[in-house]
Amino acid sequence: MPERIEVAFIEEEMEQSYIDYAISVIRGRAIPDVRDGLKPVQRRILYGMRELGLTPNRPHRKSARIVGEVLGKYHPHGDMAVYEAMVGLAQPFTTRYPLVDGQGNFGSVDGDEPAAMRYTEARLAPIAMEFLEELDEETVDFLPNFDGSLQEPEVLPVRFPNVLANGAWGISVGMTTQIPPHNLRELIQATLYVLDHPEATVDELLQFLPGPDFPTGGIIVGKEGIREAYATGEGRFILRGRAFIEDGKIVITEIPYQVRKSAIIEAIAEKVKAGDIEGISDLRDESDREGLRVVVELKKGADPERVLAQLYKLTPLERTFSCHFLVVDGGNPRTLSLPQILQAFLAFRRETVRRRTQFRLRQAQERAHILEGFQKALARLSEVIEIVRGAAEPAQAEALLAAEIGLTQKQAEAVLRMRLAQLTKLERQKIDEELAELRRKIQEYEAILADPKKLNDVIREELRNVAERYGDPRRTAILERDEFAFAFSAEVPAVDVILCVTSKGYVNVTEREAFRTQGRGGKGVIGIRPKEGDFLRQIVPASTREDLLVFTDRGRVFKLPLARLDVGDRDSPGKNLRQFLDIELDEEVRAVCPVADYSQGYALLATRMGLVNRNSLSDYANARASGIIAHDAEEGDRLVDVTITHGGGEVILASSQGQLIRFSEEEIRVTRRPSKGVIGIRLNPGDRVVTMVWLPPGVTGKKLLLVTSQGYGKRVELADIPVQGRGGKGVIGIKLDGEELVAAVLVGEEDEVALSTALGKVIRFAAAQVSTFSRYARGVKLIQVDPGDRVVSAVVV
């Protein structure tokens, strides 16, 4: 009998086949799921590595073994497609929070290809366990693999919105997705806000999530594109590499995301050769293990700012990043806004936690049921033994236990499997304790399932734990407007910080609480690790919304928004201010003054030879990264200290040999910047001014804290230091021993003081702990100074 022939129009067949193919590509390859933020190949790689036991505490395994596992069981496509996806998950310059811990050559930011899979090894990164730990608790559905021989998860039960944390990129049929990565701490703050405010708007979320945060850092210019992307799912913004002018050179330290460093270098060379960019004499790649560094040497007379502007305009050092928040939601591709993505994740997380809690409740109830059977059997142990002894077979014993003791079938089976050791008194007590704990958990699980608020509380606590464990500082800066000047937005979050500044201009920014309080006389804690030949100059409390006026010994002043400096660890070496400011190599930083408002106040300057100068703070509003002159110093003189004042107070100058002079601030007339200044103290031969203290108007009941280079110190009543006219020799303030010198002087009573040494030790204690002595005493030991070290500064914190 001939086969039946079906007639079909080729147009209809092609249309349907194309639609089927498109849906397959969208769902099965290119577009991430909004729930776990992963494409199928990425999900299968993580699951396959879990099945191989490649957890963070286990050794690495060959990448070829992992690719074979994924290829043979879950992802029937090319081996290079699987390997490339795994490499992307391991590259720290591609993935903001890498999910795979790679060992070997996994490529570079230069665009170098990774080594072949037979040479590299990998295992799961710690953060990847946040995707996988709940898989065994029936949190998600499993589906048959491509040949029906195995099961694989439809989605992974991730505990944070990975689709935004790591972002995504993919091209499917007729559509594309481009989701930028974000800072995990900021993202979780925004997620928590949506958890509490389901109708949250984009403007409300922007206060927690100001914009993307790329693994390669860089600078985002303009906020409107970010807001548009968050509101509609489509938007674009300018992404720049980070570059600064250093000693007449342009130095590039960060590049735009998804741009190869070699592509930038090649483009610069081509533009110079073609004559499109003028003024460049040489181009060097000085990158090493410490970080990326490309140096652009300039010809004599070239304008660095103009050349840098050309680099941004004509090379990949600046690119337009287009956002397309296209995700698979409910099995279909959808473009979602930021609030919609967070709401979709939270809905998924609620369902995951609910299913996990139901699983744990069922497990606890089943175990409690068995333990209750044990309790019944142990209460009538003699009867149980008699029944079991007299039974002809296990089935008869089960039936008799059910009839005589009142056990269920499962309880009877468990009792028959009991070990004799469980009949001891200690084991009976363990059963009672375990049952009590299970009943508590059952009550807790039932409460979570019955109350949506408690369910949300579980999600909230888990999100906070993820932020605490894996969160890190923001890498990408955001500028308010498209201006070449690197002015930071005033909307930078206000964070109280401590600045540790060294003589050679390294500055470390640390949250204030990183300095722990410690008793007087201790060894101290590290506040910064100065490089060889450098030492700690100053510790300054500040806020991230302030500007820094950086004064050098040559009398120059530079302005730097504090927000440009990353908040780091307490004992890191910090960033060199020369990366941001045009400070000469032989120029020493003498004072860093935080300023929030230039419209009022004064800058009070003191020099080594005892001169003082007073300028309106408004004279420094136009300070810039290239520097302006603050003080017109005499030959051989140097600026030693600068203080921001508010007028009407008093000034105390302290010399290295222990002389103090106290006089009214108003005796220093206000002059325009720059000027030579007037005599503040007349010094003995060989003496010099080391520091200056400003006393606000009406200061009473305070004491002056004096600290020597050998770590001794004392407090002196301010009344013991008479007010006199400017220009005198002053009075003795502290007794010194041998070559000991005065290191620091400050006012403190109910405050805490941070004391620092040249080698970077910092100790923090209450000023009230220091005893009060007369002006002629040496004082007590404040900090243990190691041989070769010395105290160099003290500051109220």
PDB file of C-alpha atoms in Angstrom, residues 5 29 81 116 153 186 234 268 327 401 419 445 522 525 536 558 567 599 602-603 617 728 750 761 782:
ATOM      1  CA  ILE A   5       1.641  11.958   0.738  1.00  0.00           C
ATOM      2  CA  ARG A  29      21.355  29.225  23.610  1.00  0.00           C
ATOM      3  CA  ALA A  81      31.435  26.487  22.519  1.00  0.00           C
ATOM      4  CA  ALA A 116      43.803  24.636  25.031  1.00  0.00           C
ATOM      5  CA  PRO A 153      17.707  21.567  36.354  1.00  0.00           C
ATOM      6  CA  GLU A 186      24.532  48.192  45.576  1.00  0.00           C
ATOM      7  CA  GLU A 234      16.849  50.112  26.396  1.00  0.00           C
ATOM      8  CA  ILE A 268      46.481  55.023  19.003  1.00  0.00           C
ATOM      9  CA  VAL A 327      15.682  38.104  29.106  1.00  0.00           C
ATOM     10  CA  LEU A 401       4.048  -3.662  66.804  1.00  0.00           C
ATOM     11  CA  ARG A 419      20.706  -0.762  66.861  1.00  0.00           C
ATOM     12  CA  TYR A 445       8.951  26.153  58.869  1.00  0.00           C
ATOM     13  CA  GLY A 522      50.008  49.280  72.927  1.00  0.00           C
ATOM     14  CA  VAL A 525      47.587  48.463  64.320  1.00  0.00           C
ATOM     15  CA  LEU A 536      53.059  58.264  57.082  1.00  0.00           C
ATOM     16  CA  PHE A 558      45.843  70.785  44.170  1.00  0.00           C
ATOM     17  CA  VAL A 567      37.609  53.024  49.847  1.00  0.00           C
ATOM     18  CA  SER A 599      32.100  80.175  50.359  1.00  0.00           C
ATOM     19  CA  TYR A 602      40.012  80.497  55.694  1.00  0.00           C
ATOM     20  CA  ALA A 603      43.145  78.555  54.822  1.00  0.00           C
ATOM     21  CA  LEU A 617      38.964  79.668  51.297  1.00  0.00           C
ATOM     22  CA  GLY A 728      57.381  86.219  69.936  1.00  0.00           C
ATOM     23  CA  GLU A 750      36.457  63.796  75.071  1.00  0.00           C
ATOM     24  CA  LYS A 761      51.574  51.801  62.832  1.00  0.00           C
ATOM     25  CA  LEU A 782      51.689  56.571  74.534  1.00  0.00           C
TER      26      LEU A 782
END
